[in-house]
XYZ file of C-alpha atoms in Angstrom:
589
model
C 41.858 -60.278 -58.683
C 42.955 -59.331 -62.307
C 39.707 -60.929 -63.756
C 37.985 -58.052 -62.050
C 39.758 -55.454 -64.267
C 38.877 -57.293 -67.184
C 34.851 -57.323 -66.270
C 35.256 -53.535 -65.483
C 36.838 -53.158 -69.115
C 34.450 -54.847 -70.673
C 31.728 -53.279 -69.180
C 33.043 -49.930 -69.811
C 33.445 -50.460 -73.438
C 30.293 -51.826 -73.899
C 28.563 -49.040 -72.248
C 30.904 -46.452 -74.129
C 29.583 -47.563 -77.499
C 25.949 -47.017 -76.939
C 26.695 -43.929 -74.385
C 28.263 -41.868 -77.781
C 24.434 -42.363 -79.438
C 22.956 -41.859 -75.824
C 24.654 -38.603 -75.717
C 24.641 -37.269 -79.139
C 20.461 -37.726 -78.794
C 20.666 -35.950 -75.825
C 19.446 -39.194 -74.167
C 21.522 -39.079 -71.162
C 19.012 -38.935 -68.472
C 16.700 -41.366 -70.277
C 20.113 -43.642 -69.735
C 19.668 -43.056 -66.094
C 16.027 -43.681 -65.973
C 16.616 -47.018 -67.835
C 19.315 -47.737 -65.578
C 17.320 -47.389 -62.429
C 13.873 -48.778 -63.703
C 15.427 -51.782 -65.042
C 15.679 -53.239 -61.734
C 11.842 -53.349 -61.383
C 12.018 -56.127 -64.315
C 14.920 -57.801 -62.388
C 12.772 -57.865 -59.361
C 9.730 -59.082 -61.317
C 11.520 -61.602 -63.198
C 12.949 -63.051 -59.987
C 9.343 -63.024 -58.087
C 8.112 -65.200 -61.306
C 11.281 -67.697 -61.313
C 12.623 -67.645 -58.078
C 15.699 -67.821 -59.341
C 18.652 -65.336 -59.505
C 20.329 -67.066 -62.608
C 17.635 -67.777 -64.659
C 18.147 -65.677 -68.168
C 14.504 -64.458 -67.860
C 15.673 -62.099 -65.575
C 17.559 -60.499 -67.966
C 14.785 -60.499 -70.917
C 12.257 -59.396 -68.107
C 14.528 -56.377 -67.340
C 15.527 -55.285 -70.985
C 11.852 -55.465 -71.691
C 11.133 -53.047 -68.990
C 13.855 -50.739 -70.055
C 12.061 -50.682 -73.115
C 8.539 -50.035 -71.401
C 10.362 -47.262 -69.167
C 11.177 -45.461 -72.750
C 7.827 -45.860 -74.139
C 6.396 -44.547 -70.564
C 8.706 -41.505 -70.944
C 7.225 -40.734 -74.662
C 3.896 -41.028 -73.789
C 4.010 -38.604 -71.088
C 5.848 -36.301 -73.508
C 3.372 -37.007 -76.394
C 0.765 -35.612 -73.907
C 2.436 -32.165 -74.085
C 1.445 -31.929 -70.264
C 5.103 -32.165 -69.132
C 8.384 -31.775 -70.857
C 11.103 -34.235 -71.101
C 13.101 -33.662 -68.089
C 9.774 -33.736 -66.081
C 8.954 -37.270 -67.656
C 12.316 -38.809 -66.696
C 11.764 -37.329 -63.274
C 8.487 -38.957 -62.815
C 9.066 -42.088 -64.014
C 12.459 -43.523 -62.940
C 11.982 -42.579 -59.051
C 8.508 -44.157 -59.456
C 9.799 -47.572 -61.267
C 13.098 -47.629 -58.918
C 10.864 -47.107 -55.856
C 8.692 -49.941 -56.085
C 11.701 -52.319 -56.652
C 13.488 -51.101 -53.743
C 9.995 -51.523 -52.078
C 9.883 -55.062 -52.998
C 13.302 -56.030 -52.189
C 13.365 -54.818 -48.831
C 10.167 -56.256 -48.274
C 9.829 -59.979 -49.668
C 13.864 -60.536 -50.796
C 15.658 -59.400 -47.654
C 17.299 -63.076 -47.143
C 18.061 -63.148 -51.232
C 21.472 -62.191 -52.747
C 19.322 -59.501 -54.180
C 19.714 -56.773 -51.805
C 20.005 -53.131 -52.570
C 23.712 -52.685 -51.559
C 24.237 -55.172 -54.623
C 22.153 -53.215 -57.143
C 23.155 -49.834 -56.273
C 27.129 -49.869 -55.875
C 27.688 -53.293 -57.832
C 30.034 -56.130 -56.438
C 32.628 -56.165 -59.297
C 35.468 -57.869 -56.633
C 33.669 -60.701 -56.121
C 32.029 -61.070 -59.567
C 35.174 -63.628 -60.166
C 33.815 -65.894 -57.896
C 30.770 -66.549 -59.931
C 32.125 -68.599 -62.984
C 30.821 -70.907 -65.607
C 32.902 -73.659 -67.857
C 33.156 -73.282 -71.342
C 34.606 -75.727 -73.153
C 36.159 -77.203 -70.101
C 37.430 -73.229 -69.389
C 36.313 -71.473 -66.263
C 35.360 -68.013 -66.625
C 33.629 -65.303 -64.638
C 29.921 -65.311 -65.386
C 29.930 -61.699 -65.392
C 33.098 -61.512 -67.948
C 31.134 -63.755 -70.040
C 28.004 -61.696 -70.111
C 29.510 -58.600 -70.633
C 31.536 -59.936 -73.465
C 28.205 -61.137 -75.521
C 26.673 -57.497 -74.760
C 29.684 -55.919 -76.272
C 29.678 -58.169 -78.777
C 25.735 -57.623 -79.713
C 26.110 -53.900 -79.322
C 29.356 -53.141 -81.961
C 27.374 -55.910 -83.993
C 24.410 -53.480 -83.885
C 26.068 -50.309 -84.521
C 28.044 -51.522 -87.761
C 24.974 -53.438 -89.090
C 22.855 -50.059 -88.615
C 25.696 -47.427 -88.463
C 24.307 -45.113 -91.558
C 21.027 -45.217 -89.835
C 22.086 -44.621 -86.705
C 23.791 -41.664 -87.961
C 21.135 -40.199 -89.980
C 18.325 -41.065 -87.691
C 20.895 -38.829 -84.986
C 21.911 -35.609 -86.763
C 18.953 -35.339 -88.806
C 15.587 -37.050 -87.770
C 13.568 -35.225 -89.821
C 15.376 -36.379 -92.968
C 15.548 -40.038 -92.077
C 11.830 -40.012 -90.980
C 11.177 -38.706 -94.773
C 13.622 -40.763 -96.392
C 11.637 -43.739 -94.977
C 13.920 -45.073 -92.227
C 12.384 -47.033 -89.532
C 13.329 -44.711 -86.827
C 10.796 -45.967 -84.430
C 11.909 -49.234 -84.894
C 15.573 -48.282 -84.667
C 15.295 -46.309 -81.627
C 13.174 -49.036 -79.447
C 16.076 -51.365 -80.571
C 18.479 -49.038 -79.507
C 17.073 -48.432 -76.410
C 16.546 -52.227 -75.735
C 20.304 -52.836 -76.144
C 20.750 -49.786 -73.102
C 18.263 -51.792 -71.184
C 20.125 -55.320 -71.817
C 23.789 -53.495 -71.130
C 22.240 -52.174 -68.174
C 20.963 -55.316 -66.585
C 24.587 -57.232 -67.424
C 26.486 -54.314 -66.299
C 24.126 -54.729 -62.626
C 27.033 -57.488 -60.849
C 29.643 -55.274 -62.010
C 28.980 -51.741 -61.681
C 25.686 -51.729 -59.864
C 22.442 -49.076 -60.878
C 23.804 -45.566 -60.038
C 27.274 -46.092 -61.486
C 26.298 -47.738 -64.739
C 25.470 -44.122 -65.969
C 28.777 -43.078 -65.718
C 29.865 -45.725 -67.814
C 27.687 -44.555 -70.602
C 27.978 -41.140 -70.357
C 31.565 -39.882 -69.214
C 33.714 -41.564 -71.748
C 31.071 -40.809 -74.699
C 30.830 -37.074 -73.654
C 34.889 -36.969 -73.637
C 35.189 -38.339 -76.526
C 32.360 -35.563 -78.294
C 34.359 -32.995 -77.044
C 37.574 -34.132 -78.678
C 36.202 -34.967 -82.294
C 33.217 -34.194 -84.685
C 33.693 -37.270 -86.704
C 31.405 -40.032 -85.484
C 33.777 -42.852 -86.207
C 36.567 -41.188 -84.452
C 34.539 -40.502 -81.716
C 33.456 -44.199 -80.993
C 36.909 -45.188 -81.138
C 37.717 -42.194 -78.862
C 34.880 -43.400 -76.330
C 36.458 -46.749 -76.364
C 39.758 -45.720 -75.151
C 38.507 -43.359 -72.612
C 36.692 -46.371 -70.984
C 39.302 -48.662 -70.800
C 41.656 -45.984 -69.311
C 39.235 -44.922 -66.814
C 38.936 -48.743 -65.823
C 42.166 -49.443 -65.332
C 43.268 -46.357 -63.398
C 39.971 -46.625 -61.617
C 41.191 -50.385 -60.900
C 44.523 -49.935 -59.895
C 43.726 -46.777 -57.273
C 41.030 -48.850 -55.851
C 43.447 -51.896 -55.370
C 46.101 -49.181 -53.992
C 43.767 -47.549 -51.368
C 41.254 -50.600 -50.696
C 38.111 -48.608 -52.042
C 35.444 -49.840 -54.282
C 36.327 -50.279 -57.856
C 33.334 -49.380 -59.660
C 33.167 -46.384 -57.246
C 36.740 -45.545 -58.098
C 36.093 -45.914 -61.813
C 32.985 -43.796 -61.741
C 35.289 -40.929 -60.101
C 38.241 -41.113 -62.549
C 35.422 -41.054 -65.488
C 34.301 -37.847 -63.939
C 38.164 -36.271 -63.415
C 38.913 -37.383 -67.308
C 35.870 -35.914 -68.422
C 36.812 -32.231 -66.425
C 40.493 -32.461 -67.746
C 38.892 -32.836 -71.177
C 36.841 -29.716 -70.766
C 39.971 -27.916 -69.672
C 42.120 -29.038 -71.940
C 40.395 -30.018 -75.353
C 40.854 -27.426 -78.295
C 37.737 -25.724 -77.198
C 38.560 -26.050 -73.367
C 38.371 -23.355 -70.688
C 42.020 -23.317 -70.526
C 42.765 -23.737 -74.475
C 40.478 -20.997 -74.829
C 42.261 -18.703 -72.235
C 45.752 -19.464 -73.508
C 44.788 -18.720 -76.948
C 43.139 -15.447 -75.825
C 46.580 -14.734 -74.271
C 48.478 -15.489 -77.296
C 45.627 -13.167 -79.554
C 46.274 -10.222 -76.800
C 49.958 -10.365 -77.529
C 50.059 -10.683 -80.979
C 47.216 -7.410 -81.368
C 49.765 -5.557 -79.011
C 52.698 -6.080 -80.847
C 50.706 -5.364 -83.953
C 49.598 -2.340 -82.349
C 52.925 -1.293 -81.338
C 54.449 -1.845 -84.528
C 52.143 0.549 -86.222
C 52.873 2.882 -83.597
C 56.931 2.746 -83.882
C 56.174 2.566 -88.100
C 53.928 5.569 -88.041
C 56.885 7.823 -86.290
C 59.821 6.051 -87.556
C 60.871 8.611 -90.234
C 59.339 11.784 -88.677
C 61.013 14.436 -87.413
C 60.012 14.523 -83.707
C 60.854 10.693 -83.294
C 62.998 11.413 -80.890
C 60.399 12.874 -78.774
C 57.914 9.747 -80.065
C 59.715 6.534 -79.937
C 61.233 6.629 -76.616
C 60.246 4.336 -73.948
C 58.478 7.191 -71.880
C 56.716 8.998 -74.850
C 55.763 5.492 -76.109
C 54.165 4.433 -72.793
C 52.340 8.020 -72.694
C 50.718 7.488 -76.438
C 49.567 4.055 -76.214
C 48.687 4.076 -72.419
C 50.414 0.644 -71.107
C 52.292 1.071 -68.141
C 55.947 0.243 -68.411
C 56.571 -3.173 -67.381
C 53.549 -4.050 -69.984
C 55.442 -2.144 -72.580
C 59.101 -3.467 -71.977
C 57.535 -7.178 -72.511
C 56.283 -5.765 -75.650
C 59.322 -4.258 -77.006
C 61.739 -7.345 -75.748
C 59.242 -9.378 -77.791
C 59.913 -7.768 -81.120
C 63.273 -7.059 -80.970
C 63.659 -11.365 -80.246
C 61.556 -11.433 -83.628
C 63.669 -9.185 -85.431
C 61.445 -6.377 -85.845
C 62.559 -3.781 -83.932
C 65.662 -2.419 -82.395
C 67.018 0.299 -80.050
C 69.369 2.654 -81.560
C 71.576 3.054 -78.360
C 72.862 6.401 -79.602
C 69.763 8.064 -79.106
C 67.747 5.581 -77.171
C 64.784 5.382 -79.417
C 63.052 2.121 -81.119
C 62.835 1.900 -85.151
C 61.973 -0.665 -87.327
C 64.310 -2.851 -88.996
C 63.437 -4.457 -92.741
C 61.673 -7.165 -91.562
C 59.444 -5.041 -89.136
C 58.786 -2.644 -92.103
C 57.562 -5.290 -94.234
C 55.449 -7.008 -91.121
C 54.086 -3.349 -90.624
C 53.275 -2.973 -94.454
C 51.588 -6.722 -94.098
C 49.030 -5.528 -90.912
C 48.096 -2.658 -93.074
C 47.142 -4.720 -95.940
C 45.325 -7.448 -93.826
C 43.226 -5.112 -91.512
C 42.162 -2.885 -94.369
C 44.237 0.156 -93.190
C 45.239 1.185 -96.776
C 41.790 2.748 -98.564
C 42.241 4.186 -101.815
C 46.028 4.433 -101.550
C 45.640 6.745 -98.298
C 47.394 5.251 -95.351
C 44.521 5.368 -92.389
C 47.406 5.122 -89.791
C 48.748 8.824 -90.673
C 46.020 10.318 -90.227
C 45.905 13.023 -87.893
C 43.472 12.064 -84.944
C 43.638 15.236 -83.153
C 40.611 16.698 -84.660
C 38.435 13.389 -84.290
C 39.712 14.169 -80.195
C 38.084 16.757 -80.462
C 34.810 16.311 -81.648
C 34.505 13.109 -79.191
C 35.017 15.762 -76.365
C 32.902 17.831 -77.019
C 30.067 14.993 -77.994
C 31.008 13.765 -74.269
C 30.608 16.788 -72.828
C 26.856 16.943 -74.091
C 26.615 13.457 -73.093
C 27.456 14.515 -69.378
C 25.100 17.201 -69.232
C 28.114 20.245 -69.610
C 28.685 22.851 -72.218
C 32.122 22.526 -73.812
C 34.336 25.187 -73.492
C 37.847 26.105 -74.306
C 39.183 25.346 -70.786
C 37.048 22.366 -70.048
C 38.492 20.826 -73.632
C 42.067 21.963 -72.260
C 41.430 19.815 -69.150
C 39.865 16.788 -71.151
C 42.673 16.510 -73.873
C 45.581 17.791 -71.594
C 46.655 20.109 -74.119
C 47.397 24.136 -74.408
C 44.850 26.759 -74.866
C 46.179 28.136 -77.473
C 46.000 24.507 -79.281
C 42.213 24.381 -78.507
C 41.730 27.612 -79.720
C 43.215 27.177 -83.186
C 41.465 23.550 -83.438
C 38.036 25.000 -82.771
C 38.761 27.824 -85.397
C 39.449 24.894 -88.036
C 36.402 23.120 -86.761
C 33.966 26.642 -87.289
C 35.117 26.665 -90.846
C 34.636 22.846 -91.823
C 30.982 23.716 -90.073
C 31.628 20.699 -87.777
C 31.215 23.000 -84.684
C 29.366 26.158 -84.021
C 29.803 29.155 -81.418
C 27.342 30.765 -78.570
C 28.996 33.018 -76.407
C 32.082 31.080 -75.767
C 30.418 27.851 -75.661
C 31.029 25.301 -78.185
C 28.278 22.705 -79.664
C 28.844 20.344 -82.548
C 26.813 20.816 -85.731
C 24.699 17.803 -87.137
C 27.550 16.965 -89.094
C 29.874 17.077 -86.312
C 27.405 15.262 -83.782
C 27.263 12.261 -86.592
C 30.937 12.008 -87.030
C 31.020 11.606 -83.485
C 28.889 8.985 -83.166
C 30.460 7.178 -85.644
C 33.562 7.682 -84.190
C 32.066 6.332 -80.863
C 30.658 3.614 -82.370
C 33.794 2.164 -83.799
C 35.696 2.466 -80.247
C 32.786 1.268 -78.767
C 32.513 -2.117 -81.098
C 35.846 -2.038 -80.317
C 36.056 -2.261 -76.588
C 33.790 -5.024 -76.627
C 35.547 -7.077 -79.376
C 38.586 -6.499 -76.924
C 36.510 -7.505 -73.821
C 35.008 -10.681 -75.434
C 37.851 -12.035 -77.061
C 40.840 -10.903 -75.794
C 40.526 -11.127 -72.716
C 40.835 -7.130 -71.479
C 39.343 -5.683 -68.402
C 36.907 -3.182 -68.707
C 39.320 -0.360 -67.033
C 42.347 -1.284 -69.553
C 40.470 -1.319 -72.837
C 39.523 2.169 -73.411
C 43.262 3.204 -74.307
C 44.074 0.491 -77.043
C 39.905 1.305 -78.523
C 41.075 4.708 -78.910
C 44.044 4.047 -80.913
C 41.834 1.671 -83.085
C 39.084 3.583 -83.684
C 40.839 6.086 -85.927
C 42.208 3.373 -88.389
C 38.564 1.286 -88.737
C 37.374 1.789 -92.223
C 33.775 2.025 -92.793
C 34.066 -1.760 -94.235
C 36.114 -3.349 -91.191
C 33.473 -1.513 -88.760
C 30.399 -2.936 -90.731
C 32.196 -6.480 -90.508
C 33.007 -5.868 -86.909
C 29.853 -4.951 -86.064
C 28.157 -8.143 -87.912
C 30.877 -9.983 -86.166
C 29.464 -9.195 -83.263
C 26.074 -9.470 -83.498
C 24.998 -5.954 -83.339
C 25.428 -5.445 -79.914
C 23.872 -2.072 -78.308
C 25.933 -1.379 -75.388
C 29.999 -1.291 -74.585
C 31.385 -2.672 -71.675
C 30.879 0.383 -69.718
C 27.115 0.286 -70.807
C 27.364 3.117 -73.206
C 24.902 3.195 -76.392
C 26.685 1.897 -79.601
C 24.304 4.394 -81.861
C 24.438 2.411 -85.095
C 22.276 -0.111 -83.016
C 21.025 1.456 -80.363
C 20.019 4.979 -81.890
C 17.727 6.201 -79.061
C 19.748 6.108 -75.641
C 17.536 4.813 -73.120
C 16.421 7.274 -70.108
C 18.775 7.596 -67.420
C 19.413 9.125 -64.174
C 22.726 10.326 -62.649
C 23.028 8.207 -59.656
C 24.337 11.784 -57.838
C 20.632 13.421 -58.916
C 18.381 10.375 -57.019
C 16.841 10.689 -54.077
C 16.966 8.448 -50.811
C 14.527 5.373 -51.251
C 14.757 5.328 -55.240
C 15.901 2.250 -56.882
C 17.688 1.426 -60.341
C 19.647 -0.377 -61.980
C 23.549 0.468 -62.900
C 23.077 0.953 -66.958
C 26.232 2.988 -67.951
C 29.363 4.728 -66.375
C 31.789 7.010 -67.659
C 34.848 5.527 -69.925
C 37.274 6.594 -67.290
C 39.993 4.134 -65.999
C 40.197 5.566 -62.547
C 36.168 5.338 -61.728
C 35.993 1.904 -63.264
C 38.830 0.747 -60.707
C 37.252 2.468 -57.678
C 33.898 0.865 -59.145
C 35.948 -2.649 -59.005
C 36.768 -2.013 -55.705
C 33.347 -0.974 -54.558
C 32.414 -4.187 -56.462
C 29.911 -2.312 -58.272
C 29.338 -3.534 -62.076
C 26.522 -2.739 -64.732
C 23.060 -4.293 -64.506
C 23.572 -4.544 -60.550
C 20.398 -3.507 -58.789
C 20.681 -0.367 -56.231
C 18.594 1.340 -53.568
C 19.654 4.732 -52.664
C 19.824 5.377 -48.401
C 21.251 8.538 -48.401
C 22.515 11.389 -50.168
C 25.092 13.603 -48.103
C 23.899 17.248 -49.538
C 27.520 18.427 -49.150
C 29.577 16.853 -51.440
C 26.734 14.664 -53.458
C 28.109 11.584 -51.608
C 25.755 8.682 -51.758
C 25.190 5.670 -49.512
C 23.172 2.976 -51.475
C 22.242 -1.099 -50.519
C 23.173 -3.811 -53.088
C 21.791 -7.161 -52.187
C 21.399 -6.008 -48.745
C 24.994 -4.839 -48.324
C 25.619 -1.007 -47.829
C 28.173 0.580 -50.033
C 29.411 4.369 -49.831
C 30.093 6.037 -53.225
C 32.064 9.684 -53.160
C 30.081 12.418 -55.136
C 33.038 12.636 -57.835
C 31.868 8.923 -58.567
C 28.044 9.501 -58.267
C 28.339 12.192 -60.965
C 29.661 9.729 -63.490
C 27.015 7.091 -62.515
C 23.850 6.663 -64.694
C 20.777 4.440 -63.451
C 18.018 3.217 -65.072
C 15.119 4.046 -62.346
C 12.244 1.877 -62.015
């Protein structure tokens, strides 16, 4: 029984070495086509020799594999079908012809469809040959010879294969026989497929070619290391597949292929750029980012006269916009690292000497000290007023003292004083107590909102924020972002046109789309949700209603009493409250 394991290991190793180049050259499906179509070569060879043990079967099958590759190339070069279509035409044609011939003319021969499709590795050791007086399984000898041939080919043509794989244009210009090398390589793939028939069968051979190589390519970017890892994967897959097949009395080749798929998916999840690894990395970056944000906040107010009102747990929660549980987690993290301490006598948090040094390093790292000016200590209230007035205009409302009091949660006297300062600085002007932005104020507002929305997109795409929690942190960052940092962030995000809430990023999208408020639509109108107000409660409400940006909707009914809307999304009816409908913008169609 152990000889079956040896056969599986040698077969998987022989396939996996060539599989690396198949994956890198994007020929995985071509190898699948060959593994099926060589069957027709075996059938034709058998009809000629009438001997299943004849070496001519292997030769005929290998030649037919090369012929399959040439047929696919001819179809592709005709420019009438693509590569995927060419593969989908050729290999079912050849494979089906072979199956028809077997079932019609070879029913009483060992060459049956079960053996062809699934292989018979468990009985392969019974077919033996003698070498120098020693008895070996024939399949083991055949696959060992193929393995040696494959290794020899890789060693002798390694540089040429590497160049032709990664830079085919240069290899053609430099005089490397790309065509000859390609057909020799595909001939070896065909030969390996034929030799593997007895152990793994046609259908499962593709797993031995591709799965170990694909797993290795996810881990390493060096070709030699990838080849080595591919063989290691092949050995592991074969060994565990064999042991599990013995334990549960099931197909050995099938279990090996199953284990190959499982190890590949584990690699996809856990490799350097894997799904789980990336998620862990995002969580770490998010924790680091929030820790640094909290350090900056404490550093800004640590020596202020009002620190008793600014650095308590409740006041920090209010200013930064985090819930108390999240804030406690980050405060405890900073305390454990020695950056923050709690003054028990007054119940506020402040920086240790190490924390002060850390804050200074953060400011230098992010360019928050510009021309000797500390951007983190800028009074942001002026900017908040300008943005609030601009957002009133975006929503089709006119800014007034009362409305600004509600939006900014400040007293009327504070609004009056700030509006007076903005008039003096020529950022706003007044008309009958209504407040409007000047061109200077409008430019300032759009610049601030561009920074804000770029940070929102960055936090959502790269730090895993949800769209309803991103606003508070982006609001902190917009005030401390220099022009240089904004430009770099914009380029890093590939100059996006919209933030996660669908709002325009003005620098890249100077002319907003023509949008209509959901509440202003009529029954029967159709459209696509384009943007929504950047309001946490609204975003949570829309998430409950399973509505998101780019959803296509149709208005069924609008209640004239409270402007509530009954709409249809993908055949499902959704009721939207009037207050929410006023804050959703739709592009009509």
